[in-house]
CSV table of C-alpha atoms and ligand atoms in Angstrom, one decimal:
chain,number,residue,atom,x,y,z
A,1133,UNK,CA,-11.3,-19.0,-27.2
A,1134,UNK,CA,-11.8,-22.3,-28.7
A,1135,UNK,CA,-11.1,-25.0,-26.0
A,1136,UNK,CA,-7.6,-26.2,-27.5
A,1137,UNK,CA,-6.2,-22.8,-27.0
A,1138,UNK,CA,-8.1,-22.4,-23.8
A,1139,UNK,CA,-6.0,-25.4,-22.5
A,1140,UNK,CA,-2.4,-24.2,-23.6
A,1141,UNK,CA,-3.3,-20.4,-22.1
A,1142,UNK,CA,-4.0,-22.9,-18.8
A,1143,UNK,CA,-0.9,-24.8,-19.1
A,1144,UNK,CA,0.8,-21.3,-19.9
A,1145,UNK,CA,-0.5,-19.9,-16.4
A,1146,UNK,CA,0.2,-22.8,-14.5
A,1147,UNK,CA,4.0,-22.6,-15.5
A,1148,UNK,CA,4.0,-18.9,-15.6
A,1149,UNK,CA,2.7,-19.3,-11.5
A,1150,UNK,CA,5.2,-22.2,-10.7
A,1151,UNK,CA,8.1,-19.8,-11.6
A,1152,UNK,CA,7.4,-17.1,-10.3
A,1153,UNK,CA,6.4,-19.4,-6.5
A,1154,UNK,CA,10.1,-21.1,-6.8
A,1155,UNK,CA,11.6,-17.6,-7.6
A,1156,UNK,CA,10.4,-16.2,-4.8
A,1157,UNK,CA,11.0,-19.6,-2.4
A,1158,UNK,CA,14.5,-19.8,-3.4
A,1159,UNK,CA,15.0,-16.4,-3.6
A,1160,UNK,CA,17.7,-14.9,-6.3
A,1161,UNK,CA,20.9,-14.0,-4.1
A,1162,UNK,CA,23.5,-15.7,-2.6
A,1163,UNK,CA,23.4,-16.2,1.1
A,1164,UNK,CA,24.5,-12.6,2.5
A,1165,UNK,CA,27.8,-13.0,4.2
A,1166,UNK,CA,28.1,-9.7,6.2
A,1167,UNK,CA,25.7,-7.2,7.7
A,1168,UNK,CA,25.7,-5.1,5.0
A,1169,UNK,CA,25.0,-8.0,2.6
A,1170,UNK,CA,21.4,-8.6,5.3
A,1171,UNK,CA,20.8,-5.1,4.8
A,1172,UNK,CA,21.0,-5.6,1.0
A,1173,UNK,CA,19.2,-8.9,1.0
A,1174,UNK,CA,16.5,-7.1,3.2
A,1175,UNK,CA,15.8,-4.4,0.6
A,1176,UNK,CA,15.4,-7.1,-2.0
A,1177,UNK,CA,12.9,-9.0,-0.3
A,1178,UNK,CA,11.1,-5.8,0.8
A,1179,UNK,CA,11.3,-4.8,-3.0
A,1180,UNK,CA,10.3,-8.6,-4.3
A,1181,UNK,CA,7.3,-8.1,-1.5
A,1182,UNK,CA,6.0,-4.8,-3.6
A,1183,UNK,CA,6.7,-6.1,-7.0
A,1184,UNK,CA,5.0,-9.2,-5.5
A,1185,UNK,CA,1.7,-7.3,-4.8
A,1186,UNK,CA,1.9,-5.4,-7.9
A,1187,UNK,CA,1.6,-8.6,-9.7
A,1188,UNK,CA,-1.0,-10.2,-7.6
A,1189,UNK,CA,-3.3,-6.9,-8.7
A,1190,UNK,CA,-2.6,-6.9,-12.4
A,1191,UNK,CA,-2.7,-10.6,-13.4
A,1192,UNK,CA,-5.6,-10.9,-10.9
A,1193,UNK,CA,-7.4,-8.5,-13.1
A,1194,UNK,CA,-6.1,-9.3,-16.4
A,1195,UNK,CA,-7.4,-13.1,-15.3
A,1196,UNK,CA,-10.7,-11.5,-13.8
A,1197,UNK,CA,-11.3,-9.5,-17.4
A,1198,UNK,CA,-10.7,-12.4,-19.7
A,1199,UNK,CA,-12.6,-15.3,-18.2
A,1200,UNK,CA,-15.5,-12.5,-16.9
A,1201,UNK,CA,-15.3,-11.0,-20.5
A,1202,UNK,CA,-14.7,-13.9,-23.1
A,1203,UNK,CA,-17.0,-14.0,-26.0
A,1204,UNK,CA,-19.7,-16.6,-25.1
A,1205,UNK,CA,-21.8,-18.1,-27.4
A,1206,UNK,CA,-24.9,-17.3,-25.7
A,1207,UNK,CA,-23.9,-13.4,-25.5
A,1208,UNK,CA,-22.8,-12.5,-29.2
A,1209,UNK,CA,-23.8,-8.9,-29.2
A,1210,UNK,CA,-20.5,-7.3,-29.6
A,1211,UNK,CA,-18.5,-5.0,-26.4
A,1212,UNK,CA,-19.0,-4.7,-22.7
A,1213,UNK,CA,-20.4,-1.6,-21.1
A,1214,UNK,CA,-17.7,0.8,-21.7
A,1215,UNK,CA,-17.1,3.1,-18.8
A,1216,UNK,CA,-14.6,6.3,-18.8
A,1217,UNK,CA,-13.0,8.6,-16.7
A,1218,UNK,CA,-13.4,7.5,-12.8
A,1219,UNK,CA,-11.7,10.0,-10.1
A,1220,UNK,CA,-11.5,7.3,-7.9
A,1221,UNK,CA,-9.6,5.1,-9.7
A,1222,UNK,CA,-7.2,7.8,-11.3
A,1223,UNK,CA,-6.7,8.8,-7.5
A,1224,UNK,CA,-5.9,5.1,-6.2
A,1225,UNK,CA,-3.5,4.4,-9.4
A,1226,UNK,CA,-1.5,8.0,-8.7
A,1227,UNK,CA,-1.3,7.5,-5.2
A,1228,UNK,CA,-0.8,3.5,-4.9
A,1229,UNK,CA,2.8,3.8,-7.2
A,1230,UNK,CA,3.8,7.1,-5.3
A,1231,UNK,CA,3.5,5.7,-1.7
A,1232,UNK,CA,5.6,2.3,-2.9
A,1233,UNK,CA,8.3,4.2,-4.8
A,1234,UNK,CA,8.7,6.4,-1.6
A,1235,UNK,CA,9.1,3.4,0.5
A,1236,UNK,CA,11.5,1.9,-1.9
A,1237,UNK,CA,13.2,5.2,-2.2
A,1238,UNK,CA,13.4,5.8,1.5
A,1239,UNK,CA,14.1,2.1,2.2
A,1240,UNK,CA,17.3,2.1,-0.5
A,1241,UNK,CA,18.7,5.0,0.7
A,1242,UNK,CA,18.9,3.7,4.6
A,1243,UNK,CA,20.1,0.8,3.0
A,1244,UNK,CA,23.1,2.5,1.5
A,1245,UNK,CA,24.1,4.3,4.1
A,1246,UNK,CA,24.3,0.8,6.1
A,1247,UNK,CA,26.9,-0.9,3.4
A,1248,UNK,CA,29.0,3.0,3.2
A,1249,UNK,CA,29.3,2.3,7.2
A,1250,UNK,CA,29.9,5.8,7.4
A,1251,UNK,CA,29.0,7.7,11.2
A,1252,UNK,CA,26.9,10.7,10.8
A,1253,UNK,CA,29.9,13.1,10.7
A,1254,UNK,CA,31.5,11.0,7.6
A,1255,UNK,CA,34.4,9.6,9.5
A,1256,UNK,CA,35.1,5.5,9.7
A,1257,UNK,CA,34.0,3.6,12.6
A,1258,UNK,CA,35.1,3.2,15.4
A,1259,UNK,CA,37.2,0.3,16.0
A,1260,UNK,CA,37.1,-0.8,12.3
A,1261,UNK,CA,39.9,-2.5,10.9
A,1262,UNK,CA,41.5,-0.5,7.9
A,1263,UNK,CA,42.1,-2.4,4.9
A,1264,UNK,CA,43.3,-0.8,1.9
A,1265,UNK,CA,42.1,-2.9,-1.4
A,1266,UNK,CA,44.5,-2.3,-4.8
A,1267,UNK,CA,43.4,-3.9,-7.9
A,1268,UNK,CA,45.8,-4.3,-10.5
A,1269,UNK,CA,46.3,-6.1,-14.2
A,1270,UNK,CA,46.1,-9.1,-13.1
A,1271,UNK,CA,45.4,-9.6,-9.3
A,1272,UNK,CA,44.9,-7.5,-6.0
A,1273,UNK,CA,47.1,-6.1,-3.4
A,1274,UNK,CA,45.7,-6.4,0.2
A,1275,UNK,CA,47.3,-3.8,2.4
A,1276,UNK,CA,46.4,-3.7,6.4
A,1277,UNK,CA,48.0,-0.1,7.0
A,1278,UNK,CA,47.7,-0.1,10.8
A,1279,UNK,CA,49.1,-3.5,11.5
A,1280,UNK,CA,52.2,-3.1,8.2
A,1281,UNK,CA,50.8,-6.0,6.8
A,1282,UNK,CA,50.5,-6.8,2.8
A,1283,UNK,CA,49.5,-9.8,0.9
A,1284,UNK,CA,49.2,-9.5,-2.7
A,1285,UNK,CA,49.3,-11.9,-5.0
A,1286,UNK,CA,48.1,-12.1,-9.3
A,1287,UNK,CA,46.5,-14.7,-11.6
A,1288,UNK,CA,45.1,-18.3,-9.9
A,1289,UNK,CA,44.6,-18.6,-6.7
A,1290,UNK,CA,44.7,-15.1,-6.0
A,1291,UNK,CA,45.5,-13.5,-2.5
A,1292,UNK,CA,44.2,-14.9,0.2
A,1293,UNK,CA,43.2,-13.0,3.9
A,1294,UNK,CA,41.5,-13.4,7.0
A,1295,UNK,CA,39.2,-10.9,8.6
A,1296,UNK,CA,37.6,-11.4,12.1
A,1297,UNK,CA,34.1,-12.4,12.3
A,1298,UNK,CA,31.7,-9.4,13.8
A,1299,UNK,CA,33.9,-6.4,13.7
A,1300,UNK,CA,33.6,-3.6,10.6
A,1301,UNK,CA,36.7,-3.5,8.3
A,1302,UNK,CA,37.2,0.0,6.4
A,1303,UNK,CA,38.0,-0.8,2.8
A,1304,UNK,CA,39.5,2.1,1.2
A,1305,UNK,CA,39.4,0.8,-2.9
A,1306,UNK,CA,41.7,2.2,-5.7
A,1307,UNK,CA,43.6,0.4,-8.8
A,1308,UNK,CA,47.3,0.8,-9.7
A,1309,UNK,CA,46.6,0.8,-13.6
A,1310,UNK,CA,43.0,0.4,-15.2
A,1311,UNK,CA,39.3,0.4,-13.6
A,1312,UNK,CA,38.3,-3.2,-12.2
A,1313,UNK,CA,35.8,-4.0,-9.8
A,1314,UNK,CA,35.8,-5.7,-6.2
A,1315,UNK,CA,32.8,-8.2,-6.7
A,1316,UNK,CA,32.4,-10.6,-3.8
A,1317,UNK,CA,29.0,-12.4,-4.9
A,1318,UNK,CA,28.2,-13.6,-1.0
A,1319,UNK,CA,28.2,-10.1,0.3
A,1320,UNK,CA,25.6,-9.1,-2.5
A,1321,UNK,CA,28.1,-5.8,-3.3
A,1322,UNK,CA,30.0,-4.4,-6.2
A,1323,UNK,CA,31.8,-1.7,-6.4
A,1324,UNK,CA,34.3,-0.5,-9.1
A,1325,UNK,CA,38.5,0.3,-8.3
A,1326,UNK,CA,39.5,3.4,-10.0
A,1327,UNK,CA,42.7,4.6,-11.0
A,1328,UNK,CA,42.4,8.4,-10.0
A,1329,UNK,CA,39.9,8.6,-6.5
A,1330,UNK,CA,39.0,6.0,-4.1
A,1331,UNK,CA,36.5,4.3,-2.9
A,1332,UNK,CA,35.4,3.8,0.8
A,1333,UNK,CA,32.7,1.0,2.3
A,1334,UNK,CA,32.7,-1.0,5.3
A,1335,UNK,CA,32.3,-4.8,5.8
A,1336,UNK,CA,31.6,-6.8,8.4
A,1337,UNK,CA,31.8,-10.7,8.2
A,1338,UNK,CA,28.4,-11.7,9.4
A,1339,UNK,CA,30.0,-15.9,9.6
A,1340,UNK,CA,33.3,-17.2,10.0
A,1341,UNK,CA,33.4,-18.8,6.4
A,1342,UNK,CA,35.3,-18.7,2.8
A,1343,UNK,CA,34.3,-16.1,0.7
A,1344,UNK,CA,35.2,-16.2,-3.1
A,1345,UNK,CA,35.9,-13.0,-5.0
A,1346,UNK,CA,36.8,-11.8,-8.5
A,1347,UNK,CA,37.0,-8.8,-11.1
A,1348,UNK,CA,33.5,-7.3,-12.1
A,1349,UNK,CA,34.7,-5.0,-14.6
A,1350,UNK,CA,36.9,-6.1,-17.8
A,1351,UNK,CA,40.1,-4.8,-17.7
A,1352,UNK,CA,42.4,-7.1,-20.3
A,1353,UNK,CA,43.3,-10.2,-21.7
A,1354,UNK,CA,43.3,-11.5,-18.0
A,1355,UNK,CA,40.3,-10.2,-16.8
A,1356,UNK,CA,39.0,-13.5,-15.8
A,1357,UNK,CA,41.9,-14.6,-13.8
A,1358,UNK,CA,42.4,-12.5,-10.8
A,1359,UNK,CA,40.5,-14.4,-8.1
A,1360,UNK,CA,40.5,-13.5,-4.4
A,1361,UNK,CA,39.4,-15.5,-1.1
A,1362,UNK,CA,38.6,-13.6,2.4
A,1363,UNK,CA,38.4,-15.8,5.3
A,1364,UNK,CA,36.3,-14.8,7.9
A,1365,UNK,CA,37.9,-16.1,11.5
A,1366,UNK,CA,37.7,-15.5,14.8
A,1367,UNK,CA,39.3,-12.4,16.4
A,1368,UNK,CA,42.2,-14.3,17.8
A,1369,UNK,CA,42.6,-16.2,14.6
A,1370,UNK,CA,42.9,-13.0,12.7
A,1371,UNK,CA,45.3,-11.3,15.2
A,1372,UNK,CA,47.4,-15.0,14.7
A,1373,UNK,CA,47.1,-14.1,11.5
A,1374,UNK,CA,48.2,-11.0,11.1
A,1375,UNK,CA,51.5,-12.0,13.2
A,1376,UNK,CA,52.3,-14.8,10.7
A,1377,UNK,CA,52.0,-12.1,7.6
A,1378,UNK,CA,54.1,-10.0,9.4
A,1379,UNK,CA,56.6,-12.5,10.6
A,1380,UNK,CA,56.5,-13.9,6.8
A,1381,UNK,CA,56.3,-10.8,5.0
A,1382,UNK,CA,60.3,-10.2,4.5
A,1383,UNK,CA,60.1,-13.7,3.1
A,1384,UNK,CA,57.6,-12.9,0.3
A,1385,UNK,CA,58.6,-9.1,-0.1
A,1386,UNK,CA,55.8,-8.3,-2.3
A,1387,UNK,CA,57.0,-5.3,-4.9
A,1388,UNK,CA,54.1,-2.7,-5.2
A,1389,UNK,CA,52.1,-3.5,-8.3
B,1995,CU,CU1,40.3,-6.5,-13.3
């Protein structure tokens, strides 16, 4: 290398390094608002760690190779000592990938059994509150089956509800009309409404706090307009709550979408 281009690759690394440290300082998720969300932001890091390591091994070497190897002008007499076939190094490279992408694996899948919330026999928790979720063109319709409660409302601002701090809500998830998506960035979780089947997960607010939803999948000229908020409140404020909707809910009579 001749030493202007020796400088930029320098500059280059620097940069390269300073993006990758902020990345991993600041991190590249939204503060996880419920348990699942932890879970979820716990598999990323655990990932980032990995991918982290990985990194550290190849650009090490890369960096070890090209300053250890350069062409000097004292040593002009063409290539290094060229070595193949090593069973030692086959064996580490086979083995090394396997054993991480079994501990991602294994890690992922305890993960996702965490943000289903689903007990061992495939029933819904105990004590979870049952929310039914209905997306339609262009808002959402929440329904709280067990306590008669709906709110449902289209376009800006969207619905909003309460849910109490610390306790598992059962969301069953379908759509009156076309497929959109329940995307609420703060509990790191998408998951798609369909017309024809449902879809079951389980939340639990992790902080009381507003939390800012929308559509994740386009589904018409309105597609951008059907924001949601969920409050998460204390357990008294929710049942409060709850008893206001209720009180209310001849007022608004929503019509099914
Ligand atoms: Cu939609």
């Amino acid at each position: 290398l001749r030493p202007a281009s020796g400088r930029v690759v320098g500059r280059l690394l620097v940069v390269g390094c300073l993006l990758v440290a902020s990345g991993l300082v600041t991190g590249c998720l939204p503060q996880p608002g419920t348990t699942q969300a932890q879970a979820a932001d716990t598999l990323y890091w655990i990932a980032m760690g990995f991918a982290a390591l990985v990194g550290v091994i190849v650009y090490g070497l890369m960096t070890f190779a090209i300053l250890r190897y350069r062409r000097r002008r004292t040593n002009d007499d063409g290539e290094p000592p060229q070595t193949s076939g090593s069973r030692v190094l086959e064996a580490l490279w086979t083995v090394g990938p396997l054993v991480i992408v079994t501990i991602l694996m294994g890690a992922t899948l305890v993960t996702l059994d965490t943000i289903a919330g689903r007990r061992a026999d495939g029933g819904a928790q105990i004590g979870a509150i049952n929310l039914h979720v209905t997306g339609f063109r262009w808002g959402w319709r929440f329904e709280f089956p067990d306590a008669g409660v709906v709110v449902q409302a289209d376009l800006e601002p969207g619905p909003t509800i309460e849910l109490p701090v610390g306790r598992p809500v059962t969301v069953t998830l379908d759509s009156a009309d076309v497929i959109h998506s329940f995307y609420v960035p703060q509990f790191l979780y998408k998951r798609d409404a369909f017309p024809d089947r449902v879809n079951i997960f389980t939340l639990t607010i992790a902080a009381p706090g507003t939390y800012g939803g929308v559509c994740a999948e386009f589904c018409g000229l309105y597609h951008a307009r059907m924001p949601f908020t969920i409050v998460g409140v204390s357990d008294a404020d929710f049942d409060a709550w709850l008893a206001d909707q209720r009180a209310g809910a001849g007022a608004t009579g929503s019509p099914a979408p």
